[in-house]
């Protein structure tokens, strides 16, 4: 999983990624088509995005659902699906940020190695 993220930014960029995750999750939940069953099914990936769990995968799911909603359900217009695809794609490529469960589980670790014993070869 570490290979999916180049880093987990903190501070302002981390907060921006948190807002982007919330935006993509809300776009997943607040679509006009589908009934209560569809909203219940989409609540799990939306919750995962809010918490930052498997962010690239769930962002891709959101993008695929937006395409499905446009092509099959007819619930969104072409500009709306374009914006949803762009935000989901950006989130999938950028990763979750420091304020996520992905950062806690898969974040970079500092490994401290003990000093190397010198071996001197006397001739």
CSV table of C-alpha atoms in Angstrom, one decimal:
chain,number,residue,atom,x,y,z
A,1,UNK,CA,0.0,0.0,0.0
A,2,UNK,CA,2.9,2.3,0.6
A,3,UNK,CA,3.7,2.5,-3.1
A,4,UNK,CA,0.3,4.1,-3.7
A,5,UNK,CA,1.3,7.3,-1.8
A,6,UNK,CA,4.4,9.3,-2.3
A,7,UNK,CA,3.9,11.1,1.1
A,8,UNK,CA,1.3,12.0,3.6
A,9,UNK,CA,1.4,15.8,3.8
A,10,UNK,CA,0.5,17.6,7.0
A,11,UNK,CA,-0.5,21.2,7.8
A,12,UNK,CA,-2.3,23.1,5.0
A,13,UNK,CA,-1.9,20.5,2.3
A,14,UNK,CA,-3.1,17.8,4.6
A,15,UNK,CA,-6.2,19.8,5.5
A,16,UNK,CA,-6.8,20.4,1.8
A,17,UNK,CA,-6.7,16.7,1.1
A,18,UNK,CA,-9.2,16.2,4.0
A,19,UNK,CA,-11.5,18.7,2.4
A,20,UNK,CA,-11.1,17.0,-1.0
A,21,UNK,CA,-11.9,13.6,0.5
A,22,UNK,CA,-15.1,15.1,2.1
A,23,UNK,CA,-16.0,16.8,-1.2
A,24,UNK,CA,-15.7,13.5,-3.1
A,25,UNK,CA,-17.7,11.6,-0.4
A,26,UNK,CA,-20.5,14.2,-0.5
A,27,UNK,CA,-20.6,14.1,-4.3
A,28,UNK,CA,-21.1,10.3,-4.0
A,29,UNK,CA,-24.0,10.7,-1.5
A,30,UNK,CA,-25.7,13.7,-2.9
A,31,UNK,CA,-26.6,12.5,-6.4
A,32,UNK,CA,-30.2,12.9,-7.6
A,33,UNK,CA,-30.7,9.3,-9.0
A,34,UNK,CA,-31.2,6.1,-7.2
A,35,UNK,CA,-33.4,5.2,-4.3
A,36,UNK,CA,-32.8,4.5,-0.6
A,37,UNK,CA,-31.1,1.2,-1.4
A,38,UNK,CA,-28.6,2.9,-3.6
A,39,UNK,CA,-27.9,5.5,-0.9
A,40,UNK,CA,-27.3,2.8,1.6
A,41,UNK,CA,-24.9,1.0,-0.7
A,42,UNK,CA,-23.0,4.2,-1.4
A,43,UNK,CA,-22.8,5.2,2.3
A,44,UNK,CA,-20.0,2.7,3.0
A,45,UNK,CA,-17.5,4.0,0.4
A,46,UNK,CA,-18.4,7.6,1.4
A,47,UNK,CA,-17.7,6.8,5.0
A,48,UNK,CA,-14.4,5.2,4.0
A,49,UNK,CA,-13.4,8.3,2.0
A,50,UNK,CA,-14.3,10.6,5.0
A,51,UNK,CA,-12.1,8.5,7.3
A,52,UNK,CA,-9.3,8.1,4.7
A,53,UNK,CA,-9.4,4.3,4.3
A,54,UNK,CA,-8.1,2.9,1.0
A,55,UNK,CA,-8.4,6.4,-0.5
A,56,UNK,CA,-7.2,5.7,-4.1
A,57,UNK,CA,-9.4,2.7,-4.5
A,58,UNK,CA,-12.5,4.4,-3.1
A,59,UNK,CA,-11.9,7.5,-5.1
A,60,UNK,CA,-11.8,5.3,-8.2
A,61,UNK,CA,-15.1,3.7,-7.2
A,62,UNK,CA,-16.6,7.2,-6.9
A,63,UNK,CA,-15.4,8.1,-10.4
A,64,UNK,CA,-16.8,4.8,-11.8
A,65,UNK,CA,-20.1,5.4,-10.1
A,66,UNK,CA,-20.3,8.9,-11.5
A,67,UNK,CA,-19.8,7.4,-15.0
A,68,UNK,CA,-22.5,4.8,-14.3
A,69,UNK,CA,-24.8,7.4,-13.0
A,70,UNK,CA,-24.4,9.5,-16.2
A,71,UNK,CA,-24.5,6.7,-18.7
A,72,UNK,CA,-27.2,4.3,-17.2
A,73,UNK,CA,-29.2,6.3,-14.7
A,74,UNK,CA,-29.2,9.6,-16.4
A,75,UNK,CA,-29.0,11.4,-13.0
A,76,UNK,CA,-26.3,13.9,-13.8
A,77,UNK,CA,-25.3,16.1,-16.7
A,78,UNK,CA,-22.0,15.9,-18.7
A,79,UNK,CA,-20.4,18.9,-16.9
A,80,UNK,CA,-21.4,17.5,-13.5
A,81,UNK,CA,-19.9,14.1,-14.3
A,82,UNK,CA,-16.8,15.8,-15.6
A,83,UNK,CA,-16.2,17.7,-12.4
A,84,UNK,CA,-16.9,14.6,-10.3
A,85,UNK,CA,-14.4,12.6,-12.4
A,86,UNK,CA,-11.7,15.3,-12.1
A,87,UNK,CA,-12.0,15.6,-8.3
A,88,UNK,CA,-12.1,11.8,-7.8
A,89,UNK,CA,-9.1,11.4,-10.1
A,90,UNK,CA,-7.2,14.1,-8.3
A,91,UNK,CA,-7.9,12.4,-5.0
A,92,UNK,CA,-6.9,9.0,-6.3
A,93,UNK,CA,-3.6,10.4,-7.5
A,94,UNK,CA,-2.8,12.6,-4.5
A,95,UNK,CA,-3.6,10.2,-1.8
A,96,UNK,CA,-5.3,10.7,1.6
A,97,UNK,CA,-3.0,13.1,3.4
A,98,UNK,CA,-1.8,13.0,7.1
A,99,UNK,CA,-5.3,13.3,8.5
A,100,UNK,CA,-6.4,9.8,7.5
A,101,UNK,CA,-6.4,6.2,8.7
A,102,UNK,CA,-4.3,5.3,5.6
A,103,UNK,CA,-1.5,7.6,7.0
A,104,UNK,CA,-1.7,5.9,10.4
A,105,UNK,CA,-1.7,2.4,8.9
A,106,UNK,CA,0.7,2.8,6.0
A,107,UNK,CA,2.6,6.0,6.8
A,108,UNK,CA,6.4,6.2,6.6
A,109,UNK,CA,8.3,4.7,9.4
A,110,UNK,CA,11.6,5.8,10.8
A,111,UNK,CA,14.0,2.9,11.2
A,112,UNK,CA,17.0,3.6,13.3
A,113,UNK,CA,19.9,1.2,12.7
A,114,UNK,CA,22.5,0.6,15.3
A,115,UNK,CA,26.0,2.0,14.5
A,116,UNK,CA,28.0,-0.3,12.4
A,117,UNK,CA,30.9,-2.1,14.0
A,118,UNK,CA,34.1,-1.3,12.3
A,119,UNK,CA,36.2,-4.2,11.3
A,120,UNK,CA,39.8,-3.2,10.7
A,121,UNK,CA,41.9,-5.5,8.7
A,122,UNK,CA,45.5,-5.4,9.7
A,123,UNK,CA,48.1,-6.4,7.1
